[in-house]
XYZ file of C-alpha atoms in Angstrom:
677
model
C 0.000 0.000 0.000
C 2.895 2.194 0.768
C 4.383 1.551 -2.715
C 1.110 2.475 -4.406
C 1.029 5.814 -2.643
C 4.608 6.534 -3.651
C 3.861 5.792 -7.304
C 0.837 8.061 -7.202
C 2.893 10.841 -5.751
C 5.528 10.405 -8.453
C 2.858 10.456 -11.170
C 1.397 13.659 -9.851
C 4.840 15.230 -9.709
C 5.554 14.262 -13.318
C 2.206 15.568 -14.435
C 2.919 18.884 -12.726
C 6.278 19.162 -14.523
C 4.664 18.341 -17.877
C 2.066 20.990 -17.297
C 4.798 23.479 -16.413
C 6.696 22.600 -19.588
C 3.632 23.124 -21.699
C 3.169 26.533 -20.177
C 6.839 27.389 -20.925
C 6.505 26.213 -24.514
C 3.373 28.270 -24.921
C 5.261 31.311 -23.612
C 8.242 30.709 -25.904
C 5.953 30.335 -28.877
C 4.271 33.559 -28.032
C 7.645 35.308 -27.624
C 8.832 34.016 -30.961
C 5.761 35.286 -32.638
C 6.300 38.723 -31.099
C 9.994 38.641 -32.167
C 9.042 37.756 -35.694
C 6.654 40.630 -35.735
C 9.305 43.009 -34.414
C 11.810 41.769 -36.996
C 9.361 42.343 -39.754
C 8.763 45.844 -38.473
C 12.558 46.574 -38.234
C 13.179 45.257 -41.729
C 10.463 47.466 -42.991
C 11.981 50.508 -41.216
C 15.491 49.731 -42.498
C 14.261 49.245 -46.002
C 12.584 52.586 -45.825
C 15.761 54.218 -44.399
C 17.928 52.666 -47.121
C 15.626 53.972 -49.744
C 15.770 57.436 -48.308
C 19.638 57.302 -48.047
C 19.927 56.312 -51.662
C 17.729 59.217 -52.631
C 19.930 61.564 -50.472
C 23.167 60.213 -51.970
C 21.875 60.668 -55.449
C 21.243 64.283 -54.567
C 24.575 65.085 -52.642
C 27.277 63.448 -54.842
C 26.822 65.762 -57.845
C 26.995 68.771 -55.501
C 30.220 67.443 -53.889
C 31.880 66.865 -57.229
C 30.922 70.289 -58.383
C 32.411 71.795 -55.197
C 35.745 69.940 -55.727
C 35.941 71.219 -59.267
C 35.347 74.739 -58.060
C 38.091 74.425 -55.419
C 40.532 73.058 -58.001
C 39.742 75.904 -60.310
C 40.353 78.372 -57.499
C 43.779 76.859 -56.714
C 44.758 76.936 -60.365
C 43.770 80.563 -60.576
C 45.850 81.403 -57.490
C 48.867 79.535 -58.864
C 48.503 81.237 -62.186
C 48.333 84.621 -60.515
C 51.430 83.762 -58.429
C 53.341 82.700 -61.536
C 52.264 85.829 -63.305
C 53.495 87.909 -60.346
C 56.805 85.997 -60.392
C 57.244 86.477 -64.123
C 56.251 90.126 -63.924
C 58.839 90.587 -61.143
C 61.624 89.630 -63.591
C 60.531 92.482 -65.826
C 60.920 94.834 -62.858
C 64.376 93.574 -61.785
C 66.321 95.907 -64.048
C 64.328 98.913 -62.929
C 64.507 97.981 -59.227
C 68.272 97.278 -59.151
C 69.698 99.647 -61.747
C 70.302 102.514 -59.344
C 72.134 100.361 -56.792
C 74.236 98.723 -59.512
C 75.217 102.094 -60.936
C 76.193 103.445 -57.511
C 78.454 100.448 -56.836
C 78.994 98.104 -53.871
C 81.075 100.414 -51.703
C 79.561 100.636 -48.239
C 76.672 98.262 -48.940
C 78.135 95.066 -50.254
C 75.441 92.687 -48.967
C 72.634 94.741 -50.538
C 74.606 94.908 -53.758
C 75.184 91.147 -53.833
C 71.459 90.538 -53.242
C 70.687 92.733 -56.259
C 73.216 90.810 -58.321
C 71.549 87.549 -57.315
C 68.192 88.911 -58.508
C 69.687 89.999 -61.806
C 71.352 86.588 -62.215
C 67.985 84.857 -61.762
C 66.316 87.236 -64.228
C 68.984 86.470 -66.818
C 68.464 82.753 -66.339
C 64.667 83.147 -66.651
C 64.758 85.089 -69.894
C 67.391 82.763 -71.377
C 65.178 79.746 -70.640
C 61.744 81.206 -71.406
C 62.052 84.248 -73.635
C 65.505 84.466 -75.220
C 64.278 87.009 -77.772
C 63.016 89.414 -75.150
C 64.741 92.844 -75.164
C 64.584 92.625 -71.378
C 67.196 89.840 -71.535
C 69.769 92.158 -73.060
C 68.990 94.764 -70.459
C 69.486 92.479 -67.457
C 72.546 90.850 -69.052
C 74.107 94.253 -69.564
C 73.269 95.202 -65.988
C 74.735 91.925 -64.735
C 78.021 92.462 -66.586
C 78.198 96.004 -65.293
C 77.605 94.800 -61.755
C 80.244 92.113 -62.098
C 82.765 94.669 -63.335
C 81.914 96.865 -60.361
C 82.562 93.951 -58.001
C 85.907 93.252 -59.680
C 86.753 96.938 -59.430
C 85.755 96.973 -55.762
C 87.931 93.885 -55.188
C 90.906 95.609 -56.784
C 90.206 98.841 -54.904
C 89.982 97.129 -51.508
C 93.172 95.132 -52.169
C 95.062 98.205 -53.383
C 93.950 100.571 -50.627
C 94.504 98.197 -47.731
C 97.549 96.196 -48.903
C 100.658 97.702 -47.339
C 104.221 96.400 -46.825
C 104.877 94.735 -43.486
C 107.044 97.074 -41.358
C 110.623 95.802 -40.827
C 110.130 95.875 -37.060
C 107.230 93.415 -37.286
C 109.199 91.181 -39.625
C 112.081 91.085 -37.141
C 109.611 90.146 -34.416
C 108.246 87.416 -36.657
C 111.612 85.841 -37.471
C 113.416 86.502 -34.196
C 112.801 83.017 -32.762
C 114.387 84.188 -29.519
C 114.751 81.266 -27.120
C 115.032 83.665 -24.190
C 111.597 85.153 -24.758
C 109.264 84.348 -21.918
C 106.236 84.198 -24.194
C 106.323 81.665 -26.971
C 102.989 82.567 -28.533
C 102.683 82.043 -32.263
C 102.808 85.453 -33.884
C 100.578 86.186 -36.868
C 100.297 89.178 -39.170
C 97.098 91.056 -39.957
C 97.558 91.841 -43.628
C 94.052 93.306 -44.036
C 91.534 94.788 -41.568
C 88.943 92.226 -40.522
C 86.008 94.065 -42.119
C 87.913 94.524 -45.377
C 88.948 90.879 -45.416
C 85.300 89.880 -44.918
C 84.234 91.973 -47.935
C 87.056 90.607 -50.087
C 86.128 87.036 -49.187
C 82.439 87.705 -50.008
C 83.331 89.289 -53.368
C 85.735 86.507 -54.347
C 83.205 83.877 -53.323
C 80.483 85.516 -55.401
C 82.757 85.945 -58.436
C 83.759 82.294 -58.313
C 80.182 81.057 -57.897
C 78.265 83.460 -60.137
C 80.732 85.461 -62.120
C 82.581 82.483 -63.599
C 85.605 84.752 -63.717
C 89.156 84.112 -62.535
C 90.612 87.518 -63.401
C 90.381 88.617 -59.774
C 92.935 85.918 -58.837
C 95.438 87.561 -61.182
C 94.680 90.918 -59.574
C 95.130 89.337 -56.154
C 98.537 87.768 -56.745
C 99.854 90.852 -58.577
C 98.981 93.190 -55.704
C 100.145 90.798 -52.966
C 103.326 89.983 -54.909
C 104.315 93.653 -54.998
C 103.568 93.929 -51.282
C 105.701 90.873 -50.458
C 108.639 92.183 -52.468
C 108.344 95.669 -50.920
C 108.246 94.152 -47.424
C 111.501 92.247 -47.992
C 113.201 95.240 -49.628
C 112.040 97.400 -46.732
C 113.722 95.020 -44.305
C 116.950 95.219 -46.311
C 116.827 99.042 -46.310
C 116.180 98.947 -42.577
C 119.422 97.009 -42.067
C 121.383 99.392 -44.272
C 120.176 102.374 -42.265
C 120.282 100.946 -38.767
C 122.742 98.048 -38.554
C 125.872 98.565 -36.492
C 128.706 96.409 -35.226
C 127.100 96.262 -31.790
C 124.357 93.938 -32.935
C 121.358 93.388 -35.145
C 118.501 95.909 -34.825
C 115.402 94.557 -33.187
C 111.960 95.849 -32.586
C 110.685 97.994 -29.703
C 108.207 95.210 -28.984
C 111.017 92.857 -28.090
C 112.777 95.566 -26.103
C 109.647 96.103 -24.064
C 109.335 92.404 -23.343
C 112.912 92.410 -22.069
C 112.723 95.446 -19.831
C 112.543 93.277 -16.717
C 115.453 91.127 -17.826
C 118.348 93.536 -18.476
C 120.894 90.750 -18.538
C 119.420 89.207 -21.668
C 121.184 89.885 -24.953
C 119.748 91.471 -28.105
C 118.535 89.254 -30.894
C 121.354 87.745 -32.885
C 121.121 85.709 -35.979
C 123.088 82.453 -36.137
C 126.724 83.182 -36.960
C 126.719 86.874 -35.972
C 129.709 86.499 -33.624
C 131.412 84.514 -36.329
C 130.917 87.377 -38.753
C 132.853 89.742 -36.489
C 135.786 87.327 -36.650
C 135.250 86.892 -40.373
C 135.418 90.642 -40.876
C 138.749 90.787 -39.054
C 140.105 87.892 -41.058
C 138.919 89.335 -44.353
C 140.607 92.634 -43.546
C 143.778 90.715 -42.744
C 143.649 88.515 -45.825
C 142.906 91.515 -48.035
C 145.898 93.610 -46.994
C 147.957 92.277 -49.864
C 145.100 92.807 -52.310
C 144.509 96.462 -51.487
C 142.463 98.416 -48.928
C 139.472 96.680 -47.425
C 137.196 99.639 -47.965
C 133.543 98.854 -47.585
C 134.064 95.431 -46.025
C 132.368 96.495 -42.818
C 129.248 97.270 -44.831
C 129.468 93.985 -46.715
C 129.730 91.796 -43.646
C 127.758 93.745 -41.064
C 124.927 94.823 -43.328
C 124.644 93.160 -46.708
C 125.275 89.571 -45.644
C 123.318 89.994 -42.433
C 120.471 91.629 -44.321
C 120.430 88.878 -46.947
C 120.243 86.151 -44.310
C 117.377 87.943 -42.574
C 115.626 88.427 -45.920
C 115.774 84.660 -46.494
C 114.053 84.071 -43.140
C 111.626 86.902 -43.803
C 110.632 85.399 -47.153
C 109.762 82.073 -45.530
C 107.704 83.645 -42.737
C 105.941 86.135 -45.000
C 105.232 83.476 -47.626
C 103.687 81.258 -44.955
C 101.505 84.160 -43.845
C 100.575 84.983 -47.451
C 99.469 81.410 -48.050
C 97.232 81.480 -44.971
C 95.597 84.664 -46.263
C 95.291 83.259 -49.770
C 93.410 80.156 -48.605
C 90.610 82.388 -47.310
C 90.208 84.269 -50.594
C 91.187 82.001 -53.500
C 89.312 78.747 -54.304
C 91.137 75.614 -53.198
C 91.859 74.256 -56.677
C 93.524 77.559 -57.665
C 95.497 78.168 -54.456
C 98.811 76.485 -55.348
C 99.044 78.068 -58.784
C 98.128 81.524 -57.483
C 100.603 81.202 -54.609
C 103.314 80.124 -57.051
C 102.732 83.283 -59.095
C 102.544 85.454 -55.977
C 105.992 84.525 -54.611
C 107.882 84.436 -57.936
C 109.196 88.000 -57.979
C 110.436 87.975 -54.379
C 111.927 84.499 -54.693
C 113.640 85.394 -57.974
C 115.129 88.525 -56.394
C 116.499 86.510 -53.467
C 117.963 83.850 -55.738
C 119.442 86.518 -58.031
C 121.074 88.240 -55.065
C 122.481 84.893 -53.940
C 123.794 84.293 -57.458
C 125.445 87.712 -57.359
C 127.178 86.776 -54.113
C 128.397 83.558 -55.711
C 129.561 85.474 -58.789
C 131.446 87.984 -56.653
C 133.072 85.128 -54.752
C 134.174 83.492 -58.009
C 135.756 86.727 -59.222
C 137.523 87.146 -55.889
C 138.859 83.596 -56.114
C 140.327 84.421 -59.530
C 142.113 87.348 -57.833
C 143.309 84.886 -55.146
C 141.246 86.750 -52.556
C 140.146 83.617 -50.752
C 138.485 85.549 -47.957
C 135.502 85.841 -50.294
C 134.525 82.263 -49.484
C 133.756 83.415 -45.953
C 130.770 85.380 -47.247
C 129.295 82.120 -48.475
C 129.641 80.118 -45.253
C 127.052 81.916 -43.068
C 124.671 82.251 -46.013
C 125.002 78.612 -47.048
C 124.613 77.431 -43.465
C 121.442 79.503 -43.092
C 120.036 78.344 -46.430
C 120.489 74.721 -45.399
C 118.889 75.376 -42.024
C 115.926 77.043 -43.737
C 115.567 74.465 -46.528
C 113.008 72.247 -44.682
C 110.791 75.297 -44.124
C 111.368 76.380 -47.725
C 110.305 72.970 -48.979
C 107.194 73.063 -46.822
C 106.230 76.549 -47.987
C 106.814 75.686 -51.653
C 104.952 72.383 -51.454
C 102.622 72.126 -54.418
C 104.329 74.827 -56.489
C 105.897 74.190 -59.888
C 109.077 72.119 -60.108
C 111.003 75.149 -61.370
C 110.045 77.079 -58.241
C 111.014 74.247 -55.910
C 114.422 73.784 -57.568
C 115.591 77.383 -57.244
C 116.879 77.127 -53.679
C 118.607 73.722 -54.141
C 120.256 75.191 -57.256
C 121.621 78.134 -55.261
C 122.846 75.824 -52.492
C 124.647 73.625 -55.043
C 126.220 76.679 -56.664
C 127.465 77.968 -53.303
C 128.818 74.563 -52.326
C 130.717 74.249 -55.608
C 132.145 77.763 -55.371
C 133.042 77.311 -51.713
C 134.740 73.989 -52.393
C 136.753 75.535 -55.212
C 137.848 78.381 -52.940
C 138.854 75.933 -50.204
C 140.910 73.809 -52.575
C 142.569 76.781 -54.237
C 143.321 78.281 -50.833
C 145.095 75.060 -49.856
C 147.102 75.137 -53.092
C 147.933 78.818 -52.604
C 149.280 78.066 -49.114
C 151.597 75.521 -50.658
C 152.707 77.694 -53.570
C 152.937 81.122 -51.929
C 156.226 82.528 -53.334
C 159.295 82.966 -51.150
C 159.605 86.715 -51.446
C 162.539 88.004 -49.431
C 160.989 91.431 -48.881
C 157.933 89.756 -47.390
C 159.908 87.750 -44.851
C 159.921 89.046 -41.260
C 163.383 90.383 -40.417
C 163.098 89.239 -36.823
C 161.957 85.697 -37.605
C 158.517 86.189 -36.102
C 155.316 84.438 -37.236
C 154.823 84.841 -40.974
C 151.716 86.541 -42.303
C 150.906 83.419 -44.291
C 150.792 81.348 -41.088
C 148.531 83.707 -39.156
C 146.224 84.106 -42.150
C 146.016 80.365 -42.732
C 145.246 79.624 -39.085
C 142.667 82.409 -38.897
C 141.047 81.043 -42.031
C 140.919 77.512 -40.640
C 139.472 78.706 -37.345
C 136.453 80.083 -39.205
C 135.649 76.594 -40.409
C 134.912 75.507 -36.834
C 131.600 77.360 -36.855
C 130.640 75.720 -40.141
C 131.985 72.198 -39.905
C 129.047 70.495 -41.589
C 128.751 73.260 -44.172
C 132.441 73.073 -45.068
C 132.275 69.264 -45.035
C 129.335 69.352 -47.445
C 131.276 71.745 -49.688
C 134.184 69.329 -49.833
C 131.840 66.367 -50.249
C 130.202 68.043 -53.250
C 133.494 67.682 -55.102
C 133.905 63.982 -54.385
C 134.026 61.974 -57.601
C 132.697 58.753 -56.090
C 129.100 57.676 -56.566
C 128.451 58.350 -52.922
C 129.071 62.046 -53.445
C 125.409 62.678 -54.063
C 124.301 60.977 -50.877
C 123.503 62.842 -47.707
C 126.620 63.106 -45.614
C 126.399 62.613 -41.921
C 128.019 65.052 -39.531
C 130.733 62.485 -38.824
C 131.612 62.124 -42.498
C 131.630 65.920 -42.874
C 133.905 66.179 -39.861
C 136.321 63.640 -41.332
C 136.410 65.397 -44.699
C 137.072 68.723 -43.002
C 139.797 67.150 -40.859
C 141.495 65.825 -43.979
C 141.297 69.252 -45.586
C 142.737 71.045 -42.531
C 145.591 68.543 -42.353
C 146.250 69.190 -46.040
C 146.408 72.957 -45.442
C 148.711 72.488 -42.442
C 150.915 70.136 -44.429
C 151.134 72.628 -47.294
C 151.868 75.394 -44.818
C 154.692 73.398 -43.246
C 156.292 72.744 -46.643
C 156.034 76.414 -47.563
C 157.508 77.519 -44.230
C 160.455 75.193 -44.716
C 161.018 76.696 -48.126
C 160.697 80.251 -46.811
C 163.104 79.574 -43.950
C 165.862 79.047 -46.492
C 165.657 82.734 -47.390
C 167.499 83.475 -44.134
C 171.285 83.249 -44.397
C 171.640 82.646 -40.666
C 170.591 79.067 -39.775
C 169.799 80.229 -36.240
C 167.349 82.862 -37.480
C 165.860 80.260 -39.807
C 165.368 77.978 -36.785
C 163.768 80.805 -34.768
C 161.450 81.523 -37.718
C 160.347 77.901 -37.972
C 160.074 77.609 -34.191
C 157.819 80.676 -33.986
C 155.574 79.484 -36.783
C 155.320 75.888 -35.534
C 154.646 77.106 -32.019
C 152.004 79.553 -33.266
C 150.305 76.775 -35.199
C 150.314 74.412 -32.213
C 149.075 77.034 -29.738
C 146.340 78.108 -32.144
C 145.249 74.505 -32.640
C 145.150 73.934 -28.878
C 143.244 77.133 -28.096
C 140.475 76.203 -30.492
C 138.768 72.960 -31.421
C 141.102 72.633 -34.388
C 143.334 70.189 -32.523
C 140.385 67.836 -31.949
C 139.363 68.209 -35.573
C 142.886 67.489 -36.808
C 143.069 64.444 -34.509
C 140.137 62.871 -36.351
C 142.521 61.868 -39.142
C 145.944 62.672 -37.627
C 146.184 61.280 -34.115
C 149.840 62.296 -33.611
C 149.625 65.852 -34.960
C 150.148 67.499 -31.569
C 153.168 65.346 -30.747
C 154.633 65.969 -34.204
C 154.469 69.730 -33.773
C 156.102 69.512 -30.346
C 158.934 67.479 -31.867
C 159.344 70.018 -34.671
C 159.476 72.851 -32.137
C 162.109 71.026 -30.083
C 164.189 70.338 -33.188
C 164.260 74.047 -34.048
C 165.262 74.945 -30.474
C 168.154 72.528 -30.739
C 169.149 73.991 -34.104
C 169.100 77.460 -32.602
C 171.177 76.382 -29.634
C 173.886 75.164 -31.989
C 174.410 78.812 -32.980
C 175.979 79.320 -29.534
C 178.543 76.614 -30.028
C 180.829 79.076 -31.821
C 180.809 81.047 -28.565
C 181.056 78.255 -26.028
C 183.568 76.264 -28.100
C 186.196 78.884 -27.166
C 185.868 78.071 -23.489
C 185.128 74.370 -23.483
C 187.648 72.450 -21.417
C 188.149 69.847 -24.082
C 189.413 72.483 -26.461
C 191.950 73.967 -24.023
C 195.639 73.037 -23.778
C 196.870 71.397 -20.599
C 198.532 73.764 -18.178
C 200.692 72.674 -15.292
C 199.573 74.351 -12.061
C 202.236 76.483 -10.389
C 204.349 76.503 -13.527
C 204.960 79.825 -15.202
C 202.943 80.133 -18.419
C 204.728 80.287 -21.657
C 204.018 83.114 -24.079
C 202.220 80.717 -26.378
C 199.982 79.496 -23.571
C 199.190 83.027 -22.471
C 198.294 83.849 -26.042
C 195.911 80.885 -26.218
C 194.091 82.015 -23.079
C 193.851 85.550 -24.413
C 192.425 84.283 -27.687
C 189.868 82.151 -25.846
C 188.653 85.057 -23.714
C 188.602 87.374 -26.696
C 186.795 84.844 -28.890
C 184.179 84.270 -26.218
C 183.699 87.995 -25.609
C 183.438 88.864 -29.271
C 181.096 85.945 -29.982
C 178.895 86.752 -26.990
C 178.633 90.412 -27.918
C 177.952 89.651 -31.553
C 175.239 87.059 -30.846
C 173.562 89.199 -28.209
C 173.558 92.171 -30.536
C 172.127 90.160 -33.429
C 169.661 87.997 -31.530
C 168.396 90.864 -29.423
C 166.606 92.047 -32.574
C 165.045 88.677 -33.175
C 161.554 87.930 -31.888
C 159.863 85.085 -30.053
C 156.289 86.313 -29.479
C 155.381 83.484 -27.108
C 156.588 84.612 -23.668
C 156.675 81.086 -22.316
C 158.832 79.852 -25.182
C 161.000 82.967 -25.042
C 161.739 82.456 -21.347
C 162.325 78.769 -21.869
C 164.895 79.303 -24.642
C 166.625 82.123 -22.746
C 166.825 80.072 -19.570
C 168.164 76.997 -21.316
C 170.808 79.031 -23.156
C 171.687 81.024 -20.092
C 172.221 77.849 -18.067
C 174.494 76.306 -20.692
C 176.594 79.443 -21.267
C 176.855 80.418 -17.605
C 177.957 76.949 -16.537
C 180.551 76.727 -19.301
C 181.828 80.280 -18.800
C 181.769 79.921 -15.007
C 183.961 76.837 -15.199
C 186.336 78.586 -17.612
C 186.488 81.744 -15.527
C 187.046 79.773 -12.360
C 190.002 78.062 -13.940
C 191.686 80.962 -15.722
C 190.337 84.033 -13.988
C 193.213 84.129 -11.509
C 195.888 82.896 -13.877
C 198.408 85.657 -14.706
C 198.096 85.429 -18.478
C 198.060 89.210 -19.003
C 199.003 92.470 -17.416
C 195.568 93.860 -18.355
C 193.047 91.263 -17.129
C 190.109 93.706 -17.477
C 190.780 93.757 -21.213
C 190.019 90.061 -21.480
C 187.878 89.286 -18.464
C 185.174 91.762 -19.497
C 182.186 89.936 -17.985
C 181.371 88.137 -14.811
C 179.103 85.083 -14.925
C 176.029 87.013 -13.807
C 176.695 89.679 -16.405
C 176.717 87.022 -19.088
C 173.348 85.808 -17.785
C 171.980 89.319 -17.883
C 173.093 89.745 -21.478
C 171.410 86.515 -22.509
C 168.305 87.586 -20.620
C 167.986 90.505 -23.050
C 167.814 88.272 -26.111
C 164.691 88.626 -28.306
C 163.853 91.984 -26.755
C 164.551 95.158 -28.713
C 163.399 97.321 -25.815
C 165.989 95.882 -23.374
């Protein structure tokens, strides 16, 4: 019964659910029907809306297209009007710019260049679009006129503001003073800054628009004259102001040195040498006539030329810096080459004149002329690296001018050196030219003075000698050691020639003793001169025993001289005396022998002292040495003789024969080689 009730309950529950489902389905069906109705309504609305949109579109699109066409037409009209304005403006260019072009660019360069740009564009327009237009000729004519005005303004600015560099500034530029406290790089202002700006603008415009290079010719011609005048002005400055006290220098440098009074004025390399050279040249020229004007030559002309060489390098460097700002890059080297030609040619020509003068002097056997070449050649070689750098990029002919001058100077100098050596060897033995007192010969002092000058120019002289070498290595670059060896060989050759000539000259003297004194003085002078300078070290490069050889030669001549006293001392030497028996009365013959010995000694002593008193030994040390040695020998010999026979009764008048005591003999010898005694 319980199961039946449960089944009934389940059936009722299922029936309830089925009823509920039916209700839900009825509701869904109703909802779907409503949705369908709504959809139908929406579709109807949308269809109506679409129809209306299509009608609207059909109405708007033609209006839109018409508006676009109108806008495009408006733009075209505006562009056309703009083009017309632009074209019309070209027809007004000539009228608008003619006044400014006629008045020129002075004082308003930028405005002028703007007008020229407008004219240039007008010319281009008419050439492209209306070449037959009379307006083209008008603007072309105006353009050419404007271009000529710019070229004229360029020339005018360059001419008015280009001035020679004052000599004082050039000296400041080339001084290179190591003692200066400030080592700032000095530069020259060739043109005022505003003028330089205008010149650069004009040159730039002419290159870009004018298609004209004539202004570059104008530029180098004007600057070339200025460069040459600057260098000539420096030379004139030296001629007016140089003195033997030193090279003139600028007030600027003096002001910088006012707190350092111990510092010396500017000197160029070799200035001290030139003072010695001047003395030597005067000495060497005595036999060729008066040395008039030599002070000017050495203190001014040579010094000025050397400074002009340095000035050219510095000024050329400065000119190139200026040129790079004005001249287009691809024209710079050629323009610079043309700019420096006149000044460089003048310097080379002056150097050639110096070489020519030296050659003529060598023909006259005035070998001092070679000394003018040494400081110049040394300076040229020192400056050659800077020369090469400055002339980099110029024509080969320009670059080769300085090396050609150097080669010419080396050849001439070498010829003078060789001929000087030969002249030393072949100088004639003229009796009237021989010193009467046997002192140092003029040839010796001149030769030594000449050789001493070579010390300041060892490499230069070595290069001169090397230039004459016939071996294939002659063209190679000689090291300082090779130059030193060549110079050593040359000096030894001169000294050897001098020694041979002195030996020959010594034979002019009839008295062998005076000949010995002559050779002694000359050998001693040579040795002392070698020792006082670096010549002895230079000689030792190729002749290690030169010093010892000269000392031996000097000693040999002293010994030769001392033999002149043998004719005096031989009278009183014990070995030449007869044997006397002490306490035994002298025979008449023996007394006569003693008398003759005293008389021979006295006469010989007096004669030698009288003769040799007039002779000269300039070296005090050598003079005292020779006197002392001779005095010792004679006093000892005479003292022994006097001690032995002074008290012997060989005469009734002893004062007639015993005229001198030993000390008196010493005093007489002490007066040898002294005319004032």
